[in-house]
mmCIF file of C-alpha atoms in Angstrom:
data_model
loop_
_atom_site.group_PDB
_atom_site.id
_atom_site.type_symbol
_atom_site.label_atom_id
_atom_site.label_comp_id
_atom_site.label_asym_id
_atom_site.label_seq_id
_atom_site.Cartn_x
_atom_site.Cartn_y
_atom_site.Cartn_z
ATOM 1 C CA MET A 1362 -22.227 -8.957 7.154
ATOM 2 C CA SER A 1363 -22.414 -12.428 5.589
ATOM 3 C CA PHE A 1364 -19.617 -14.347 3.867
ATOM 4 C CA PHE A 1365 -20.592 -15.940 0.538
ATOM 5 C CA SER A 1366 -20.548 -19.713 0.180
ATOM 6 C CA PHE A 1367 -22.667 -22.559 -1.175
ATOM 7 C CA GLY A 1368 -23.160 -24.580 2.006
ATOM 8 C CA GLN A 1369 -21.704 -22.464 4.792
ATOM 9 C CA SER A 1370 -21.917 -18.834 5.828
ATOM 10 C CA ALA A 1371 -20.322 -16.646 8.468
ATOM 11 C CA GLN A 1372 -21.057 -13.552 10.496
ATOM 12 C CA ILE A 1373 -18.265 -10.977 10.376
ATOM 13 C CA ASP A 1374 -17.764 -8.283 13.014
ATOM 14 C CA ILE A 1375 -15.115 -5.571 13.281
ATOM 15 C CA VAL A 1376 -14.173 -4.514 16.825
ATOM 16 C CA LEU A 1377 -11.779 -1.690 17.710
ATOM 17 C CA ASN A 1378 -9.122 -2.371 20.335
ATOM 18 C CA ASP A 1379 -9.994 0.870 22.146
ATOM 19 C CA ALA A 1380 -13.737 0.921 21.482
ATOM 20 C CA GLU A 1381 -14.563 1.249 25.187
ATOM 21 C CA THR A 1382 -12.268 4.225 25.801
ATOM 22 C CA ARG A 1383 -12.285 5.965 22.416
ATOM 23 C CA LYS A 1384 -14.045 9.342 22.464
ATOM 24 C CA LYS A 1385 -17.101 9.825 20.284
ATOM 25 C CA ALA A 1386 -18.447 12.838 18.423
ATOM 26 C CA GLU A 1387 -21.926 13.660 17.214
ATOM 27 C CA HIS A 1388 -22.263 13.680 13.444
ATOM 28 C CA LYS A 1389 -25.174 14.207 11.077
ATOM 29 C CA THR A 1390 -26.221 11.217 8.990
ATOM 30 C CA GLU A 1391 -27.500 11.276 5.429
ATOM 31 C CA ASP A 1392 -31.139 11.291 6.561
ATOM 32 C CA GLY A 1393 -30.547 14.375 8.712
ATOM 33 C CA LYS A 1394 -30.413 12.588 12.057
ATOM 34 C CA LYS A 1395 -27.460 12.741 14.433
ATOM 35 C CA ASP A 1396 -25.512 9.785 15.717
ATOM 36 C CA GLN A 1397 -22.377 9.042 17.725
ATOM 37 C CA TYR A 1398 -19.202 8.207 15.804
ATOM 38 C CA PHE A 1399 -15.754 7.194 17.002
ATOM 39 C CA LEU A 1400 -13.426 10.213 16.975
ATOM 40 C CA PHE A 1401 -9.978 9.833 15.393
ATOM 41 C CA TYR A 1402 -7.311 12.504 15.059
ATOM 42 C CA ASP A 1403 -4.651 12.944 12.408
ATOM 43 C CA GLY A 1404 -1.910 10.348 12.907
ATOM 44 C CA ASP A 1405 -3.914 8.055 15.175
ATOM 45 C CA THR A 1406 -3.415 4.313 14.740
ATOM 46 C CA VAL A 1407 -6.543 2.288 14.009
ATOM 47 C CA SER A 1408 -6.361 -1.302 15.182
ATOM 48 C CA GLY A 1409 -8.736 -4.040 16.170
ATOM 49 C CA LYS A 1410 -9.998 -7.508 15.478
ATOM 50 C CA VAL A 1411 -12.112 -9.129 12.785
ATOM 51 C CA ASN A 1412 -14.280 -11.906 14.183
ATOM 52 C CA VAL A 1413 -15.398 -14.526 11.650
ATOM 53 C CA THR A 1414 -18.091 -16.679 13.252
ATOM 54 C CA LEU A 1415 -19.231 -19.743 11.321
ATOM 55 C CA LYS A 1416 -23.006 -20.123 11.345
ATOM 56 C CA ASN A 1417 -22.918 -23.882 10.739
ATOM 57 C CA PRO A 1418 -20.306 -25.475 13.027
ATOM 58 C CA GLY A 1419 -18.800 -28.603 11.543
ATOM 59 C CA LYS A 1420 -19.077 -27.404 7.939
ATOM 60 C CA ARG A 1421 -16.072 -25.894 6.200
ATOM 61 C CA LEU A 1422 -16.070 -22.459 4.582
ATOM 62 C CA GLU A 1423 -13.955 -22.114 1.460
ATOM 63 C CA HIS A 1424 -12.694 -18.611 0.691
ATOM 64 C CA GLN A 1425 -10.447 -16.863 -1.802
ATOM 65 C CA GLY A 1426 -8.593 -14.874 0.840
ATOM 66 C CA ILE A 1427 -9.653 -12.416 3.526
ATOM 67 C CA LYS A 1428 -8.588 -8.772 3.422
ATOM 68 C CA ILE A 1429 -9.526 -5.607 5.244
ATOM 69 C CA GLU A 1430 -9.252 -2.170 3.656
ATOM 70 C CA PHE A 1431 -8.976 1.323 5.049
ATOM 71 C CA ILE A 1432 -11.093 3.536 2.796
ATOM 72 C CA GLY A 1433 -11.530 7.273 2.392
ATOM 73 C CA LYS A 1434 -14.358 7.996 -0.002
ATOM 74 C CA ILE A 1435 -16.243 10.966 -1.436
ATOM 75 C CA GLU A 1436 -19.791 10.300 -2.633
ATOM 76 C CA LEU A 1437 -21.757 12.784 -4.747
ATOM 77 C CA TYR A 1438 -25.513 12.309 -4.392
ATOM 78 C CA TYR A 1439 -26.228 13.334 -8.006
ATOM 79 C CA ASP A 1440 -23.683 10.808 -9.273
ATOM 80 C CA ARG A 1441 -24.381 7.700 -7.173
ATOM 81 C CA GLY A 1442 -22.662 5.380 -9.635
ATOM 82 C CA ASN A 1443 -19.279 7.038 -9.166
ATOM 83 C CA ASN A 1444 -17.525 7.118 -5.805
ATOM 84 C CA TYR A 1445 -14.141 8.796 -5.475
ATOM 85 C CA GLU A 1446 -11.624 7.053 -3.228
ATOM 86 C CA PHE A 1447 -8.851 9.341 -2.025
ATOM 87 C CA VAL A 1448 -7.175 6.542 -0.070
ATOM 88 C CA SER A 1449 -7.267 2.759 0.050
ATOM 89 C CA LEU A 1450 -4.965 0.815 2.394
ATOM 90 C CA VAL A 1451 -5.039 -2.978 2.254
ATOM 91 C CA LYS A 1452 -4.132 -5.603 4.858
ATOM 92 C CA ASP A 1453 -4.133 -9.338 4.151
ATOM 93 C CA LEU A 1454 -5.743 -11.308 6.973
ATOM 94 C CA ALA A 1455 -5.725 -14.818 5.453
ATOM 95 C CA GLN A 1456 -4.538 -16.470 2.262
ATOM 96 C CA PRO A 1457 -7.011 -18.481 0.127
ATOM 97 C CA GLY A 1458 -8.078 -21.638 1.905
ATOM 98 C CA GLU A 1459 -10.850 -22.829 4.167
ATOM 99 C CA LEU A 1460 -12.142 -22.277 7.684
ATOM 100 C CA THR A 1461 -13.333 -25.213 9.755
ATOM 101 C CA GLN A 1462 -14.007 -23.190 12.889
ATOM 102 C CA SER A 1463 -14.619 -19.582 13.901
ATOM 103 C CA ARG A 1464 -11.521 -17.361 13.793
ATOM 104 C CA THR A 1465 -10.367 -13.951 14.985
ATOM 105 C CA PHE A 1466 -7.891 -11.898 12.934
ATOM 106 C CA ASP A 1467 -5.921 -8.890 14.222
ATOM 107 C CA PHE A 1468 -5.421 -5.791 12.058
ATOM 108 C CA GLU A 1469 -3.562 -2.507 12.474
ATOM 109 C CA PHE A 1470 -3.234 0.601 10.328
ATOM 110 C CA THR A 1471 -0.385 2.572 11.906
ATOM 111 C CA ASN A 1472 -0.206 6.377 12.234
ATOM 112 C CA VAL A 1473 -2.818 7.028 9.592
ATOM 113 C CA GLU A 1474 -2.829 10.538 8.157
ATOM 114 C CA LYS A 1475 -6.272 12.101 7.700
ATOM 115 C CA PRO A 1476 -6.299 15.200 5.492
ATOM 116 C CA TYR A 1477 -10.084 15.688 5.532
ATOM 117 C CA GLU A 1478 -12.890 15.685 8.065
ATOM 118 C CA ALA A 1479 -15.905 13.450 7.764
ATOM 119 C CA TYR A 1480 -18.761 15.458 6.258
ATOM 120 C CA THR A 1481 -22.378 14.943 5.287
ATOM 121 C CA GLY A 1482 -23.986 17.774 3.319
ATOM 122 C CA GLN A 1483 -26.850 18.436 0.962
ATOM 123 C CA ASN A 1484 -25.108 17.034 -2.110
ATOM 124 C CA VAL A 1485 -21.955 15.296 -0.940
ATOM 125 C CA LYS A 1486 -20.713 12.916 1.733
ATOM 126 C CA LEU A 1487 -17.127 12.205 2.800
ATOM 127 C CA ARG A 1488 -16.570 9.204 5.012
ATOM 128 C CA MET A 1489 -13.725 6.966 6.141
ATOM 129 C CA PHE A 1490 -14.137 3.368 7.237
ATOM 130 C CA PRO A 1491 -12.644 -0.156 7.180
ATOM 131 C CA GLU A 1492 -14.170 -2.490 4.661
ATOM 132 C CA LEU A 1493 -14.009 -6.246 4.183
ATOM 133 C CA ASN A 1494 -14.078 -7.679 0.697
ATOM 134 C CA SER A 1495 -17.742 -8.650 0.869
ATOM 135 C CA SER A 1496 -19.791 -10.636 -1.606
ATOM 136 C CA ILE A 1497 -22.199 -9.209 -4.178
ATOM 137 C CA LYS A 1498 -25.730 -10.528 -3.993
ATOM 138 C CA MET A 1499 -28.722 -9.273 -5.968
ATOM 139 C CA GLU A 1500 -32.160 -10.281 -7.150
ATOM 140 C CA VAL A 1501 -33.292 -9.185 -10.619
ATOM 141 C CA GLY A 1502 -36.119 -10.027 -12.935
ATOM 142 C CA ILE A 1503 -39.264 -9.118 -14.794
ATOM 143 C CA GLU A 1504 -42.539 -9.103 -12.907
ATOM 144 C CA ASP A 1505 -44.434 -12.418 -13.270
ATOM 145 C CA CYS A 1506 -41.972 -13.591 -15.963
ATOM 146 C CA LEU A 1507 -38.462 -14.014 -14.637
ATOM 147 C CA HIS A 1508 -36.878 -13.801 -11.207
ATOM 148 C CA ILE A 1509 -33.260 -14.784 -10.598
ATOM 149 C CA GLU A 1510 -30.775 -14.362 -7.771
ATOM 150 C CA PHE A 1511 -27.095 -14.045 -8.526
ATOM 151 C CA GLU A 1512 -24.133 -13.861 -6.194
ATOM 152 C CA TYR A 1513 -20.397 -13.297 -6.633
ATOM 153 C CA ASN A 1514 -18.006 -14.258 -3.854
ATOM 154 C CA LYS A 1515 -16.237 -10.886 -3.726
ATOM 155 C CA SER A 1516 -16.516 -7.333 -4.979
ATOM 156 C CA LYS A 1517 -12.738 -6.852 -5.364
ATOM 157 C CA TYR A 1518 -10.321 -9.103 -7.254
ATOM 158 C CA HIS A 1519 -6.634 -9.104 -8.073
ATOM 159 C CA LEU A 1520 -5.642 -9.427 -11.738
ATOM 160 C CA LYS A 1521 -4.934 -13.184 -11.497
ATOM 161 C CA ASP A 1522 -7.947 -13.953 -9.330
ATOM 162 C CA VAL A 1523 -10.934 -16.245 -9.892
ATOM 163 C CA ILE A 1524 -14.520 -14.979 -9.842
ATOM 164 C CA VAL A 1525 -16.679 -17.564 -8.092
ATOM 165 C CA GLY A 1526 -20.440 -17.299 -7.930
ATOM 166 C CA LYS A 1527 -23.810 -18.826 -8.679
ATOM 167 C CA ILE A 1528 -27.071 -18.061 -10.439
ATOM 168 C CA TYR A 1529 -30.320 -19.287 -8.864
ATOM 169 C CA PHE A 1530 -33.636 -19.281 -10.754
ATOM 170 C CA LEU A 1531 -36.612 -18.427 -8.566
ATOM 171 C CA LEU A 1532 -39.169 -17.964 -11.362
ATOM 172 C CA VAL A 1533 -38.897 -18.853 -15.065
ATOM 173 C CA ARG A 1534 -41.853 -18.143 -17.361
ATOM 174 C CA ILE A 1535 -39.949 -17.139 -20.465
ATOM 175 C CA LYS A 1536 -37.909 -19.418 -22.714
ATOM 176 C CA ILE A 1537 -34.279 -18.584 -22.063
ATOM 177 C CA ARG A 1538 -31.885 -19.902 -24.680
ATOM 178 C CA HIS A 1539 -28.505 -18.634 -23.543
ATOM 179 C CA MET A 1540 -26.772 -16.981 -20.586
ATOM 180 C CA GLU A 1541 -23.322 -15.445 -20.349
ATOM 181 C CA ILE A 1542 -21.209 -13.127 -18.220
ATOM 182 C CA ASN A 1543 -19.225 -10.337 -19.849
ATOM 183 C CA ILE A 1544 -16.341 -8.382 -18.385
ATOM 184 C CA ILE A 1545 -16.693 -4.796 -19.551
ATOM 185 C CA LYS A 1546 -13.999 -2.138 -19.292
ATOM 186 C CA ARG A 1547 -15.309 1.429 -19.225
ATOM 187 C CA GLU A 1548 -12.800 4.185 -19.952
ATOM 188 C CA THR A 1549 -13.968 7.694 -19.060
ATOM 189 C CA THR A 1550 -12.096 10.803 -20.166
ATOM 190 C CA GLY A 1551 -12.746 14.507 -19.848
ATOM 191 C CA THR A 1552 -14.717 16.515 -17.307
ATOM 192 C CA GLY A 1553 -17.999 18.364 -17.030
ATOM 193 C CA THR A 1554 -19.976 18.446 -20.260
ATOM 194 C CA ASN A 1555 -17.001 17.069 -22.202
ATOM 195 C CA VAL A 1556 -17.052 13.581 -20.664
ATOM 196 C CA TYR A 1557 -16.557 10.690 -23.080
ATOM 197 C CA HIS A 1558 -17.236 7.032 -22.237
ATOM 198 C CA GLU A 1559 -15.762 4.124 -24.169
ATOM 199 C CA ASN A 1560 -16.937 0.573 -23.357
ATOM 200 C CA ASP A 1561 -14.878 -2.445 -24.354
ATOM 201 C CA THR A 1562 -16.003 -6.058 -23.815
ATOM 202 C CA ILE A 1563 -12.898 -7.804 -22.489
ATOM 203 C CA ALA A 1564 -14.380 -11.285 -22.088
ATOM 204 C CA LYS A 1565 -17.510 -13.326 -22.775
ATOM 205 C CA TYR A 1566 -18.042 -16.371 -20.604
ATOM 206 C CA GLU A 1567 -20.921 -18.751 -21.369
ATOM 207 C CA ILE A 1568 -22.560 -20.126 -18.224
ATOM 208 C CA MET A 1569 -25.662 -21.765 -19.699
ATOM 209 C CA ASP A 1570 -26.907 -23.074 -23.026
ATOM 210 C CA GLY A 1571 -30.525 -24.185 -22.872
ATOM 211 C CA ALA A 1572 -33.660 -23.466 -20.876
ATOM 212 C CA PRO A 1573 -33.359 -23.397 -17.053
ATOM 213 C CA VAL A 1574 -36.129 -24.509 -14.719
ATOM 214 C CA ARG A 1575 -37.344 -23.074 -11.445
ATOM 215 C CA GLY A 1576 -35.053 -23.982 -8.555
ATOM 216 C CA GLU A 1577 -32.026 -24.641 -10.770
ATOM 217 C CA SER A 1578 -28.662 -23.310 -9.595
ATOM 218 C CA ILE A 1579 -25.772 -22.675 -11.988
ATOM 219 C CA PRO A 1580 -22.204 -22.252 -10.647
ATOM 220 C CA ILE A 1581 -19.810 -19.637 -12.025
ATOM 221 C CA ARG A 1582 -16.018 -19.873 -12.094
ATOM 222 C CA LEU A 1583 -14.277 -17.254 -14.221
ATOM 223 C CA PHE A 1584 -10.464 -17.062 -14.305
ATOM 224 C CA LEU A 1585 -9.161 -13.526 -14.848
ATOM 225 C CA ALA A 1586 -5.551 -14.458 -15.600
ATOM 226 C CA GLY A 1587 -6.224 -15.058 -19.303
ATOM 227 C CA TYR A 1588 -7.505 -11.558 -20.045
ATOM 228 C CA GLU A 1589 -5.768 -8.261 -20.701
ATOM 229 C CA ILE A 1590 -6.959 -6.167 -17.786
ATOM 230 C CA THR A 1591 -5.517 -3.397 -15.635
ATOM 231 C CA PRO A 1592 -6.241 -2.329 -12.066
ATOM 232 C CA THR A 1593 -9.266 -0.117 -11.538
ATOM 233 C CA MET A 1594 -8.325 3.565 -11.857
ATOM 234 C CA ARG A 1595 -10.554 6.308 -10.484
ATOM 235 C CA ASP A 1596 -10.265 9.974 -11.421
ATOM 236 C CA ILE A 1597 -6.552 9.862 -12.303
ATOM 237 C CA ASN A 1598 -5.266 13.443 -12.116
ATOM 238 C CA LYS A 1599 -8.886 14.466 -12.728
ATOM 239 C CA LYS A 1600 -8.433 13.412 -16.353
ATOM 240 C CA TYR A 1601 -9.585 9.804 -16.742
ATOM 241 C CA SER A 1602 -10.966 6.709 -15.045
ATOM 242 C CA VAL A 1603 -10.917 3.002 -15.872
ATOM 243 C CA ARG A 1604 -13.638 0.845 -14.311
ATOM 244 C CA TYR A 1605 -14.695 -2.776 -14.728
ATOM 245 C CA TYR A 1606 -18.152 -4.344 -14.661
ATOM 246 C CA LEU A 1607 -19.592 -7.844 -14.640
ATOM 247 C CA ASN A 1608 -22.503 -7.916 -17.061
ATOM 248 C CA LEU A 1609 -24.932 -10.830 -16.706
ATOM 249 C CA VAL A 1610 -26.735 -11.366 -20.031
ATOM 250 C CA LEU A 1611 -29.761 -13.598 -20.746
ATOM 251 C CA ILE A 1612 -31.084 -14.170 -24.272
ATOM 252 C CA ASP A 1613 -34.492 -15.708 -24.952
ATOM 253 C CA GLU A 1614 -35.678 -17.650 -27.994
ATOM 254 C CA GLU A 1615 -36.887 -14.456 -29.657
ATOM 255 C CA GLU A 1616 -33.397 -12.928 -29.338
ATOM 256 C CA ARG A 1617 -34.480 -10.471 -26.665
ATOM 257 C CA ARG A 1618 -31.673 -9.600 -24.255
ATOM 258 C CA TYR A 1619 -31.938 -9.107 -20.507
ATOM 259 C CA PHE A 1620 -28.936 -7.939 -18.527
ATOM 260 C CA LYS A 1621 -27.770 -6.744 -15.117
ATOM 261 C CA GLN A 1622 -24.487 -4.912 -14.588
ATOM 262 C CA GLN A 1623 -22.396 -4.754 -11.414
ATOM 263 C CA GLU A 1624 -19.135 -2.870 -10.892
ATOM 264 C CA ILE A 1625 -16.134 -4.732 -9.465
ATOM 265 C CA THR A 1626 -12.757 -3.415 -8.338
ATOM 266 C CA LEU A 1627 -9.544 -4.872 -9.773
ATOM 267 C CA TRP A 1628 -6.160 -4.489 -8.118
ATOM 268 C CA ARG A 1629 -2.632 -5.709 -8.773
ATOM 269 C CA ARG A 1630 -1.347 -8.303 -6.291
ATOM 270 C CA GLY A 1631 1.404 -6.799 -4.188
ATOM 271 C CA ASP A 1632 -0.239 -3.370 -4.006
ATOM 272 C CA VAL A 1633 -0.341 -2.413 -0.341
ATOM 273 C CA VAL A 1634 -1.273 1.220 -0.687
ATOM 274 C CA ARG A 1635 -3.287 2.785 -3.491
ATOM 275 C CA LYS A 1636 -3.922 6.490 -3.306
ATOM 276 C CA SER A 1637 -4.668 9.272 -5.755
ATOM 277 C CA MET A 1638 -3.826 12.219 -3.470
ATOM 278 C CA SER A 1639 -0.625 13.383 -1.829
ATOM 279 C CA ARG A 1640 -1.477 12.107 1.643
ATOM 280 C CA GLN A 1641 -2.900 8.922 3.071
ATOM 281 C CA ALA A 1642 -6.149 9.013 4.983
ATOM 282 C CA ALA A 1643 -8.910 7.019 6.525
ATOM 283 C CA ILE A 1644 -10.570 6.141 9.761
ATOM 284 C CA ALA A 1645 -12.485 3.154 10.552
ATOM 285 C CA SER A 1646 -14.467 0.375 12.195
ATOM 286 C CA GLN A 1647 -18.211 0.504 12.082
ATOM 287 C CA ARG A 1648 -18.539 4.322 12.052
ATOM 288 C CA PHE A 1649 -15.982 7.077 12.567
ATOM 289 C CA GLU A 1650 -15.422 10.800 12.255
ATOM 290 C CA CYS A 1651 -12.037 12.434 11.986
ATOM 291 C CA SER A 1652 -10.887 15.884 13.055
ATOM 292 C CA SER A 1653 -8.260 18.318 11.761
ATOM 293 C CA SER A 1654 -5.092 19.238 13.637
ATOM 294 C CA ASP A 1655 -6.541 22.638 14.577
ATOM 295 C CA GLU A 1656 -9.536 20.982 16.214
ATOM 296 C CA LYS A 1657 -7.206 18.613 18.041
ATOM 297 C CA ALA A 1658 -5.401 21.588 19.568
ATOM 298 C CA LEU A 1659 -8.694 23.231 20.479
ATOM 299 C CA ALA A 1660 -9.957 20.045 22.143
ATOM 300 C CA HIS A 1661 -6.693 19.811 24.112
ATOM 301 C CA ALA A 1662 -7.069 23.417 25.291
ATOM 302 C CA GLN A 1663 -10.641 22.806 26.388
ATOM 303 C CA ASP A 1664 -9.598 19.693 28.341
ATOM 304 C CA LYS A 1665 -6.842 21.704 30.041
ATOM 305 C CA GLU A 1666 -9.283 24.426 31.079
ATOM 306 C CA GLN A 1667 -11.614 21.821 32.595
#
């Protein structure tokens, strides 16, 4: 995993404290193969270290804070754009600032409850993992006409945060007149065939006025504090959701519009635990699988027999 920056980057690794002794279980992956996952039981503590290794020693890495999250997520294959988080625990590792050398940060999620088992099926996947607030980086364009690369420093922001990023033009063969970033709020209500979506443009931020050239890089710095926004809400009581998107818009001299949309997660500073179910859950590090209490008892009985 790479940390976003303009002149410095970092390799980030998550290492469990008990990785060498933790039992593993075989679990089917999405492509049908089987792999070994760390096995966690209900109530187990998940702790470890986050190693941030600077790739260019001597250069400083500016960051907007470093956090690690404990995520429990349900993904439906027919609805890839919507993931359902049934738990999200957050730990702050570092306040906004800069790194001048490689660092190691300790983390611990204590006595984590796990109401569900990890599962990979034909149409659905449930997984639990720790996640760093990684950058968003994409390449978009039109074949032989336009090719741009854009990057945002994070995928998750608090309501008073600053979105930092850049746009880099790899190929420009159309006459672009204007470029802007929009913050779009999408409210979804209802279920099944009675789903209704309402989009509202919260902000328009101009990042370029005039024609760019190949190799040009345009910085982005968008302050969220001035806008009326709420935290992201997913599947609240199975009645509604509120999601936010960054919409990059380019307009050419013939008023044709080109855009690329990317979802971001907003949260309220001070939130430590966000959950939409009655119990907390999650397991973590690179890859895990959790087991129910009944299976824990069965495993204990088998060990005793041996």
